[in-house]
Amino acid sequence: MGTSHRYLAGLATEAARERPAHTSMTDPTAAAGHASDLMTLLCATGLTPLRMGGRTLLPIVQGGMGVGVSAHRLAGSVAALGAMGTISSVDLRRHHPDLMERTRDLPAGAAATQAAKEAINAANLEALAREIHAARELAGGRGLLAINVMRAVSEYGPSVTRALECGIDAVVVGAGLPLDLPDLAQDHPKALLVPILSDARGVQLLLRKWERKKRLPDAIVIEHPRLAGGHLGAAKIADLNDPRFEFENVIPEALAYMRGAGLDIPLIAAGGIRSFEDIARVQALGAAGVQLGTPFAVTQECDAHAEFKRVLAQTTDADMVEFTSVAGLPARAVATPWLKNYLKAEPRLQSVVHVKPRCTLAFDCLAQCGLRDGLPGWGQFCIDTQLAAALRGDLKKGLFFRGVGALPFGDQIRSVCELMQRLLTPNAAVGT
């Protein structure tokens, strides 16, 4: 970095010190000041802003994390700093005691099960609307607010529709090809549509399908299965190390295809991003920005329990494991007591796979569920139950999704603003 860049970066850093980075994002004046400082720091260091929806943003996207890990506090705080914050749509009622009480009892019987399913889905849509409203209040008109909806969930369509009706800025969809997303958003032409894909072939397929619908993505997240956490964009665990997923391959290949087709769509690299140098590297490859999950999951503003954050922050790569989720996708998580015990029991569970009379929780969160539908080779556990346990910090029962790599502040729990500052600071030590 040249002398002038160092000087400007120093000015931005000094300005940030005058406004403590732990200041709550509920303070509009402080949040606006931090957002200005961060944009100044970005410009000083030579990184390129992310331009989406007519806005100039920090090139940092906070990834969606369920169940309830990224809700209004995290997403709104990220947006308030001039980036894109993302609410995960999955089972948000768990943040609302009145909605949980409304859906607490699940009596037996087909009619009662159907009624319970309808009640839970309605409660989750109400929770989604509440979370979007609360996030918008925190954002104060800055940045962008997105909703992340897994294509694999049964309420994918209704969740997308409700978020759009609530005026969400962007809809991000992963865990499956969202070929019908343009149809769902046809009455909302200004909403930004962002699919999550993992290789150039997937990008080409989706673009060809969407072009026929006269609508193109506003950005595409390129998620690396070898590095990301949670559900991974590969067909099976053995594919996670396939070279076609390397950023050095997929980003140039996708950009070359788009240039040939006369398209200019921002690519956002996701998976293993931990530092300024990581951002600079993928921007040099042609990416417009980056998406991070785990580093945001261990911030003060993250909506999960403090014990959830501690578990993720103190985990190393050696403490993680890949396995096949109940959604039929490879997944990466912390090897907690529950997960270790499950993996030991999995061969026995697979030997007695069978269709169940109903979903464990009666609301059929997934369109296809290995446990409910008796699908051989798919996970045999209730994913909503285990993720909800992680949300409330239950180490013995929880499934704690996590991406690989040392975190920017090691095992420390810091603020979103401090994380942003660290990511935009050259030569900042990772893991300290």
Short mmCIF file of C-alpha atoms in Angstrom, two decimals:
data_model
loop_
_atom_site.label_atom_id
_atom_site.label_comp_id
_atom_site.label_asym_id
_atom_site.label_seq_id
_atom_site.Cartn_x
_atom_site.Cartn_y
_atom_site.Cartn_z
CA MET A 1 0.00 0.00 0.00
CA GLY A 2 1.41 3.41 -0.99
CA THR A 3 2.23 6.25 1.40
CA SER A 4 -0.98 8.16 0.62
CA HIS A 5 -3.07 5.05 1.18
CA ARG A 6 -1.36 4.45 4.53
CA TYR A 7 -2.02 8.05 5.50
CA LEU A 8 -5.72 7.88 4.58
CA ALA A 9 -6.10 4.54 6.31
CA GLY A 10 -4.54 6.07 9.39
CA LEU A 11 -7.02 8.94 9.31
CA ALA A 12 -9.92 6.52 9.02
CA THR A 13 -8.58 4.43 11.87
CA GLU A 14 -8.17 7.48 14.09
CA ALA A 15 -11.72 8.57 13.29
CA ALA A 16 -12.98 5.11 14.18
CA ARG A 17 -11.16 5.25 17.52
CA GLU A 18 -13.01 8.45 18.38
CA ARG A 19 -16.25 6.47 18.01
CA PRO A 20 -15.74 3.23 19.97
CA ALA A 21 -16.48 0.24 17.74
CA HIS A 22 -18.57 -1.41 20.43
CA THR A 23 -21.11 1.42 20.27
CA SER A 24 -24.59 -0.05 19.85
CA MET A 25 -26.01 0.15 16.36
CA THR A 26 -29.23 1.38 17.98
CA ASP A 27 -27.50 4.78 18.21
CA PRO A 28 -28.23 6.23 14.73
CA THR A 29 -25.58 8.95 14.92
CA ALA A 30 -22.83 6.55 15.99
CA ALA A 31 -23.84 3.98 13.37
CA ALA A 32 -23.78 6.58 10.60
CA GLY A 33 -20.35 7.74 11.75
CA HIS A 34 -18.97 4.20 11.76
CA ALA A 35 -20.40 3.58 8.28
CA SER A 36 -18.65 6.70 6.98
CA ASP A 37 -15.36 5.69 8.62
CA LEU A 38 -15.52 2.22 7.12
CA MET A 39 -16.18 3.53 3.61
CA THR A 40 -13.24 5.92 3.97
CA LEU A 41 -11.07 3.04 5.10
CA LEU A 42 -12.23 0.94 2.15
CA CYS A 43 -11.32 3.64 -0.35
CA ALA A 44 -7.95 4.23 1.30
CA THR A 45 -6.91 0.58 1.06
CA GLY A 46 -7.73 0.15 -2.62
CA LEU A 47 -10.52 -2.40 -2.35
CA THR A 48 -13.50 -1.91 -4.65
CA PRO A 49 -16.97 -1.16 -3.23
CA LEU A 50 -19.84 -3.50 -4.01
CA ARG A 51 -22.53 -1.87 -6.14
CA MET A 52 -25.99 -3.38 -5.91
CA GLY A 53 -29.47 -1.97 -6.26
CA GLY A 54 -28.15 1.47 -7.10
CA ARG A 55 -26.22 1.60 -3.82
CA THR A 56 -22.50 1.67 -3.10
CA LEU A 57 -21.75 -0.78 -0.29
CA LEU A 58 -18.82 -2.19 1.57
CA PRO A 59 -17.84 -5.36 -0.35
CA ILE A 60 -18.83 -7.49 2.64
CA VAL A 61 -22.02 -9.57 2.85
CA GLN A 62 -23.09 -11.24 6.08
CA GLY A 63 -24.30 -14.72 5.23
CA GLY A 64 -27.65 -16.07 6.38
CA MET A 65 -27.42 -18.56 9.28
CA GLY A 66 -30.29 -20.52 10.77
CA VAL A 67 -31.98 -21.54 12.95
CA GLY A 68 -32.23 -17.96 14.21
CA VAL A 69 -28.48 -17.29 14.30
CA SER A 70 -28.76 -14.36 11.91
CA ALA A 71 -31.95 -12.52 12.76
CA HIS A 72 -32.72 -8.81 13.06
CA ARG A 73 -29.96 -7.77 15.50
CA LEU A 74 -27.13 -9.10 13.36
CA ALA A 75 -28.57 -8.27 9.94
CA GLY A 76 -29.68 -4.78 10.97
CA SER A 77 -26.32 -4.00 12.58
CA VAL A 78 -24.42 -5.06 9.46
CA ALA A 79 -26.67 -3.01 7.18
CA ALA A 80 -26.31 0.01 9.48
CA LEU A 81 -22.58 -0.01 8.70
CA GLY A 82 -23.13 0.15 4.95
CA ALA A 83 -22.92 -3.53 4.04
CA MET A 84 -25.51 -6.22 3.30
CA GLY A 85 -27.00 -7.93 6.35
CA THR A 86 -28.97 -11.14 5.98
CA ILE A 87 -31.78 -12.67 8.02
CA SER A 88 -32.16 -16.44 7.76
CA SER A 89 -35.83 -17.34 7.28
CA VAL A 90 -35.69 -20.73 9.00
CA ASP A 91 -37.93 -21.15 12.09
CA LEU A 92 -37.69 -17.55 13.28
CA ARG A 93 -40.57 -18.08 15.72
CA ARG A 94 -37.91 -19.30 18.16
CA HIS A 95 -37.00 -15.67 18.83
CA HIS A 96 -40.58 -14.84 19.79
CA PRO A 97 -41.92 -16.38 23.04
CA ASP A 98 -45.54 -15.61 22.17
CA LEU A 99 -45.24 -17.44 18.86
CA MET A 100 -43.51 -20.38 20.52
CA GLU A 101 -46.27 -20.58 23.10
CA ARG A 102 -48.85 -20.50 20.33
CA THR A 103 -47.22 -23.53 18.66
CA ARG A 104 -46.05 -25.42 21.75
CA ASP A 105 -48.42 -28.40 21.84
CA LEU A 106 -48.33 -30.94 19.01
CA PRO A 107 -51.13 -33.46 19.61
CA ALA A 108 -51.28 -36.76 17.76
CA GLY A 109 -53.59 -37.59 14.89
CA ALA A 110 -53.67 -36.57 11.24
CA ALA A 111 -56.04 -33.61 11.64
CA ALA A 112 -54.18 -32.24 14.66
CA THR A 113 -50.84 -32.68 12.90
CA GLN A 114 -52.06 -30.70 9.90
CA ALA A 115 -53.38 -27.97 12.18
CA ALA A 116 -50.06 -27.84 14.02
CA LYS A 117 -48.17 -27.62 10.75
CA GLU A 118 -50.32 -24.73 9.57
CA ALA A 119 -49.96 -22.94 12.91
CA ILE A 120 -46.16 -23.27 12.93
CA ASN A 121 -45.81 -22.09 9.35
CA ALA A 122 -48.07 -19.11 10.04
CA ALA A 123 -46.07 -18.27 13.17
CA ASN A 124 -42.81 -18.39 11.23
CA LEU A 125 -44.16 -16.05 8.57
CA GLU A 126 -45.29 -13.64 11.27
CA ALA A 127 -41.86 -13.88 12.91
CA LEU A 128 -40.23 -13.19 9.54
CA ALA A 129 -42.25 -10.00 9.14
CA ARG A 130 -41.34 -8.88 12.67
CA GLU A 131 -37.64 -9.54 12.11
CA ILE A 132 -37.56 -7.63 8.83
CA HIS A 133 -39.27 -4.65 10.45
CA ALA A 134 -36.89 -4.69 13.43
CA ALA A 135 -33.82 -5.03 11.17
CA ARG A 136 -34.98 -2.10 9.07
CA GLU A 137 -35.24 0.04 12.21
CA LEU A 138 -31.66 -0.84 13.14
CA ALA A 139 -30.32 -0.28 9.62
CA GLY A 140 -31.58 3.29 9.54
CA GLY A 141 -31.81 3.32 5.75
CA ARG A 142 -28.18 2.32 5.26
CA GLY A 143 -26.79 -0.72 3.49
CA LEU A 144 -29.06 -3.48 2.23
CA LEU A 145 -31.24 -6.00 4.05
CA ALA A 146 -31.58 -9.50 2.63
CA ILE A 147 -33.47 -12.64 3.50
CA ASN A 148 -31.82 -16.03 3.00
CA VAL A 149 -34.23 -18.85 2.12
CA MET A 150 -33.07 -22.41 1.53
CA ARG A 151 -34.54 -23.85 -1.66
CA ALA A 152 -34.75 -27.16 0.19
CA VAL A 153 -37.26 -25.96 2.81
CA SER A 154 -40.93 -26.71 2.30
CA GLU A 155 -42.00 -23.11 2.95
CA TYR A 156 -39.51 -21.68 0.45
CA GLY A 157 -42.19 -20.06 -1.73
CA PRO A 158 -44.30 -18.56 1.07
CA SER A 159 -41.17 -17.28 2.83
CA VAL A 160 -39.91 -15.53 -0.30
CA THR A 161 -43.35 -14.04 -0.93
CA ARG A 162 -43.78 -12.74 2.62
CA ALA A 163 -40.29 -11.20 2.65
CA LEU A 164 -41.00 -9.43 -0.64
CA GLU A 165 -44.34 -8.18 0.67
CA CYS A 166 -42.48 -6.77 3.68
CA GLY A 167 -40.20 -4.80 1.36
CA ILE A 168 -36.99 -6.79 1.81
CA ASP A 169 -34.19 -5.39 -0.36
CA ALA A 170 -32.77 -8.72 -1.53
CA VAL A 171 -33.65 -12.42 -1.59
CA VAL A 172 -30.73 -14.85 -1.33
CA VAL A 173 -31.40 -18.53 -2.08
CA GLY A 174 -29.10 -21.52 -1.62
CA ALA A 175 -29.36 -25.28 -0.94
CA GLY A 176 -30.75 -25.96 -4.40
CA LEU A 177 -31.18 -24.26 -7.76
CA PRO A 178 -33.80 -21.49 -7.44
CA LEU A 179 -34.97 -21.68 -11.02
CA ASP A 180 -38.42 -20.39 -10.04
CA LEU A 181 -37.24 -17.36 -8.04
CA PRO A 182 -37.96 -14.91 -10.92
CA ASP A 183 -41.55 -16.20 -10.98
CA LEU A 184 -41.98 -15.71 -7.25
CA ALA A 185 -40.62 -12.16 -7.51
CA GLN A 186 -42.41 -11.12 -10.70
CA ASP A 187 -44.53 -8.55 -8.84
CA HIS A 188 -41.43 -7.06 -7.20
CA PRO A 189 -39.16 -5.91 -10.04
CA LYS A 190 -36.98 -3.78 -7.76
CA ALA A 191 -36.13 -6.58 -5.33
CA LEU A 192 -32.61 -7.91 -5.75
CA LEU A 193 -32.37 -11.64 -6.48
CA VAL A 194 -29.18 -13.46 -5.44
CA PRO A 195 -28.72 -17.22 -5.96
CA ILE A 196 -25.96 -19.16 -4.20
CA LEU A 197 -24.00 -21.50 -6.49
CA SER A 198 -20.68 -23.30 -6.30
CA ASP A 199 -19.34 -23.88 -9.81
CA ALA A 200 -19.34 -22.32 -13.27
CA ARG A 201 -21.64 -24.98 -14.70
CA GLY A 202 -24.30 -24.10 -12.17
CA VAL A 203 -23.91 -20.41 -13.03
CA GLN A 204 -24.35 -21.10 -16.74
CA LEU A 205 -27.41 -23.31 -16.19
CA LEU A 206 -29.14 -20.82 -13.95
CA LEU A 207 -28.43 -17.85 -16.21
CA ARG A 208 -29.82 -19.65 -19.26
CA LYS A 209 -32.98 -20.60 -17.37
CA TRP A 210 -33.47 -17.13 -15.92
CA GLU A 211 -32.87 -15.39 -19.26
CA ARG A 212 -35.94 -17.20 -20.59
CA LYS A 213 -37.91 -15.63 -17.76
CA LYS A 214 -36.65 -12.14 -18.73
CA ARG A 215 -34.92 -11.59 -15.40
CA LEU A 216 -31.29 -11.96 -14.32
CA PRO A 217 -29.64 -12.23 -10.91
CA ASP A 218 -28.53 -8.96 -9.35
CA ALA A 219 -25.53 -10.83 -7.92
CA ILE A 220 -24.40 -14.43 -7.55
CA VAL A 221 -22.77 -15.85 -4.43
CA ILE A 222 -20.02 -18.35 -5.28
CA GLU A 223 -19.75 -20.57 -2.20
CA HIS A 224 -16.73 -22.86 -1.84
CA PRO A 225 -17.82 -26.27 -0.41
CA ARG A 226 -14.33 -27.02 0.97
CA LEU A 227 -14.35 -23.86 3.08
CA ALA A 228 -17.93 -22.93 3.95
CA GLY A 229 -19.98 -24.02 6.95
CA GLY A 230 -23.45 -25.53 7.16
CA HIS A 231 -24.98 -27.08 4.06
CA LEU A 232 -22.46 -27.27 1.23
CA GLY A 233 -22.89 -26.90 -2.52
CA ALA A 234 -21.61 -30.31 -3.59
CA ALA A 235 -23.47 -33.52 -4.41
CA LYS A 236 -21.54 -35.63 -1.89
CA ILE A 237 -18.76 -35.38 0.66
CA ALA A 238 -16.22 -36.89 -1.73
CA ASP A 239 -16.73 -33.90 -4.05
CA LEU A 240 -15.82 -31.21 -1.52
CA ASN A 241 -12.21 -30.99 -2.73
CA ASP A 242 -13.04 -30.97 -6.44
CA PRO A 243 -10.85 -28.34 -8.20
CA ARG A 244 -13.85 -26.98 -10.08
CA PHE A 245 -14.94 -25.28 -6.83
CA GLU A 246 -11.68 -23.38 -6.32
CA PHE A 247 -12.19 -19.60 -6.55
CA GLU A 248 -9.23 -19.46 -8.93
CA ASN A 249 -11.24 -21.63 -11.35
CA VAL A 250 -14.92 -20.85 -10.88
CA ILE A 251 -14.70 -17.04 -10.72
CA PRO A 252 -12.74 -16.55 -13.99
CA GLU A 253 -14.80 -19.25 -15.73
CA ALA A 254 -18.11 -17.70 -14.67
CA LEU A 255 -16.92 -14.22 -15.65
CA ALA A 256 -15.75 -15.46 -19.06
CA TYR A 257 -19.15 -17.01 -19.71
CA MET A 258 -20.95 -13.83 -18.70
CA ARG A 259 -18.70 -11.65 -20.85
CA GLY A 260 -19.43 -13.89 -23.80
CA ALA A 261 -23.14 -13.54 -23.13
CA GLY A 262 -22.91 -9.78 -22.69
CA LEU A 263 -23.77 -9.95 -19.00
CA ASP A 264 -22.30 -8.02 -16.07
CA ILE A 265 -23.39 -9.58 -12.78
CA PRO A 266 -21.40 -9.16 -9.53
CA LEU A 267 -19.91 -12.33 -8.08
CA ILE A 268 -19.58 -12.63 -4.30
CA ALA A 269 -17.05 -15.18 -3.01
CA ALA A 270 -18.07 -17.13 0.11
CA GLY A 271 -16.16 -19.61 2.23
CA GLY A 272 -12.99 -19.19 4.29
CA ILE A 273 -12.82 -15.39 3.98
CA ARG A 274 -11.09 -14.11 7.10
CA SER A 275 -8.92 -11.08 6.22
CA PHE A 276 -8.28 -8.04 4.06
CA GLU A 277 -5.86 -10.15 2.04
CA ASP A 278 -8.58 -12.74 1.34
CA ILE A 279 -10.87 -9.99 0.07
CA ALA A 280 -8.10 -8.49 -2.08
CA ARG A 281 -7.27 -11.92 -3.51
CA VAL A 282 -10.80 -12.72 -4.70
CA GLN A 283 -11.32 -9.18 -5.98
CA ALA A 284 -8.14 -9.63 -8.04
CA LEU A 285 -9.78 -12.73 -9.53
CA GLY A 286 -12.79 -10.63 -10.52
CA ALA A 287 -15.15 -11.03 -7.57
CA ALA A 288 -17.06 -7.91 -6.56
CA GLY A 289 -17.29 -8.81 -2.90
CA VAL A 290 -17.22 -11.50 -0.24
CA GLN A 291 -19.70 -13.23 2.03
CA LEU A 292 -18.83 -14.34 5.56
CA GLY A 293 -20.83 -16.43 8.00
CA THR A 294 -18.86 -17.74 10.97
CA PRO A 295 -16.96 -14.49 11.72
CA PHE A 296 -20.32 -12.71 12.05
CA ALA A 297 -21.76 -15.58 14.11
CA VAL A 298 -19.26 -14.81 16.89
CA THR A 299 -19.99 -11.07 17.08
CA GLN A 300 -21.70 -9.39 20.01
CA GLU A 301 -24.67 -8.55 17.81
CA CYS A 302 -25.28 -12.11 16.61
CA ASP A 303 -28.75 -13.27 17.64
CA ALA A 304 -27.57 -16.61 19.10
CA HIS A 305 -26.79 -17.44 22.73
CA ALA A 306 -23.38 -16.49 24.15
CA GLU A 307 -22.49 -20.18 24.54
CA PHE A 308 -23.14 -20.71 20.82
CA LYS A 309 -20.60 -18.01 20.06
CA ARG A 310 -18.08 -19.45 22.52
CA VAL A 311 -18.30 -22.90 20.94
CA LEU A 312 -17.67 -21.55 17.43
CA ALA A 313 -14.94 -19.17 18.55
CA GLN A 314 -12.97 -21.84 20.39
CA THR A 315 -13.26 -24.46 17.66
CA THR A 316 -10.33 -25.27 15.36
CA ASP A 317 -10.41 -26.99 11.99
CA ALA A 318 -9.36 -30.23 13.71
CA ASP A 319 -12.56 -30.06 15.78
CA MET A 320 -14.89 -30.13 12.77
CA VAL A 321 -16.41 -32.91 10.71
CA GLU A 322 -18.22 -33.33 7.40
CA PHE A 323 -21.33 -35.50 7.22
CA THR A 324 -24.52 -35.90 5.18
CA SER A 325 -27.36 -33.75 6.44
CA VAL A 326 -30.98 -34.75 6.73
CA ALA A 327 -31.46 -32.50 3.68
CA GLY A 328 -29.32 -34.90 1.66
CA LEU A 329 -26.47 -32.39 1.31
CA PRO A 330 -22.92 -32.52 2.66
CA ALA A 331 -22.56 -30.36 5.75
CA ARG A 332 -19.76 -29.11 8.00
CA ALA A 333 -20.11 -28.59 11.74
CA VAL A 334 -18.32 -28.69 15.08
CA ALA A 335 -17.83 -32.24 16.40
CA THR A 336 -19.96 -31.66 19.50
CA PRO A 337 -21.00 -34.48 21.84
CA TRP A 338 -24.33 -34.80 20.06
CA LEU A 339 -22.76 -34.97 16.59
CA LYS A 340 -20.12 -37.50 17.69
CA ASN A 341 -22.79 -39.72 19.18
CA TYR A 342 -24.98 -39.38 16.10
CA LEU A 343 -22.16 -40.33 13.74
CA LYS A 344 -21.39 -43.40 15.86
CA ALA A 345 -25.03 -44.44 15.69
CA GLU A 346 -25.54 -43.54 12.03
CA PRO A 347 -24.74 -47.01 10.56
CA ARG A 348 -27.37 -48.55 12.83
CA LEU A 349 -29.87 -45.80 12.02
CA GLN A 350 -29.27 -46.25 8.29
CA SER A 351 -29.92 -49.99 8.60
CA VAL A 352 -33.47 -49.35 9.84
CA VAL A 353 -34.41 -46.40 7.61
CA HIS A 354 -38.17 -46.19 7.05
CA VAL A 355 -40.87 -43.66 6.31
CA LYS A 356 -42.24 -42.03 9.48
CA PRO A 357 -45.96 -41.35 10.12
CA ARG A 358 -45.23 -37.64 10.49
CA CYS A 359 -42.46 -35.06 10.93
CA THR A 360 -40.94 -35.10 14.43
CA LEU A 361 -42.07 -31.49 14.97
CA ALA A 362 -45.16 -31.77 12.72
CA PHE A 363 -44.31 -28.86 10.44
CA ASP A 364 -42.21 -30.56 7.74
CA CYS A 365 -39.47 -27.93 7.62
CA LEU A 366 -37.79 -29.63 4.64
CA ALA A 367 -39.40 -30.47 1.32
CA GLN A 368 -37.47 -33.76 1.46
CA CYS A 369 -36.26 -35.07 4.81
CA GLY A 370 -34.05 -38.10 5.26
CA LEU A 371 -35.58 -38.91 8.65
CA ARG A 372 -39.25 -38.30 7.85
CA ASP A 373 -39.18 -39.75 4.33
CA GLY A 374 -36.90 -42.70 5.13
CA LEU A 375 -34.27 -41.83 2.52
CA PRO A 376 -31.21 -44.15 2.64
CA GLY A 377 -27.90 -42.32 2.82
CA TRP A 378 -29.49 -39.09 4.02
CA GLY A 379 -29.17 -37.87 7.60
CA GLN A 380 -31.36 -39.53 10.22
CA PHE A 381 -32.01 -36.80 12.79
CA CYS A 382 -34.32 -33.81 13.24
CA ILE A 383 -32.26 -30.88 12.02
CA ASP A 384 -34.57 -28.21 13.40
CA THR A 385 -34.35 -29.69 16.90
CA GLN A 386 -30.55 -29.86 16.85
CA LEU A 387 -30.04 -26.38 15.33
CA ALA A 388 -32.49 -24.90 17.84
CA ALA A 389 -30.45 -26.49 20.64
CA ALA A 390 -27.32 -24.82 19.24
CA LEU A 391 -29.13 -21.46 19.04
CA ARG A 392 -29.79 -21.59 22.78
CA GLY A 393 -26.20 -22.70 23.47
CA ASP A 394 -26.85 -26.34 24.37
CA LEU A 395 -23.49 -28.00 23.67
CA LYS A 396 -24.72 -31.49 24.57
CA LYS A 397 -27.64 -31.46 22.11
CA GLY A 398 -26.81 -28.82 19.51
CA LEU A 399 -25.65 -28.98 15.91
CA PHE A 400 -23.17 -26.12 15.50
CA PHE A 401 -22.47 -25.32 11.84
CA ARG A 402 -19.12 -23.62 11.22
CA GLY A 403 -16.81 -22.76 8.31
CA VAL A 404 -13.10 -23.61 8.25
CA GLY A 405 -10.25 -21.29 9.17
CA ALA A 406 -9.06 -19.29 12.16
CA LEU A 407 -11.38 -16.40 12.99
CA PRO A 408 -10.24 -12.78 12.67
CA PHE A 409 -10.16 -12.27 16.47
CA GLY A 410 -9.37 -15.84 17.47
CA ASP A 411 -11.60 -16.91 20.35
CA GLN A 412 -12.69 -13.37 21.20
CA ILE A 413 -16.28 -12.14 20.83
CA ARG A 414 -16.11 -8.67 19.30
CA SER A 415 -18.54 -6.23 17.70
CA VAL A 416 -19.67 -6.17 14.08
CA CYS A 417 -17.97 -2.81 13.64
CA GLU A 418 -14.66 -4.14 14.94
CA LEU A 419 -14.94 -7.11 12.58
CA MET A 420 -15.54 -4.78 9.64
CA GLN A 421 -12.55 -2.65 10.62
CA ARG A 422 -10.35 -5.75 10.88
CA LEU A 423 -11.46 -7.04 7.47
CA LEU A 424 -10.68 -3.69 5.86
CA THR A 425 -7.25 -3.33 7.49
CA PRO A 426 -4.21 -4.65 5.56
CA ASN A 427 -1.75 -6.91 7.37
CA ALA A 428 -3.98 -7.36 10.41
CA ALA A 429 -3.10 -10.58 12.20
CA VAL A 430 -5.79 -13.26 11.94
CA GLY A 431 -6.63 -15.15 15.08
CA THR A 432 -5.58 -12.52 17.64
#
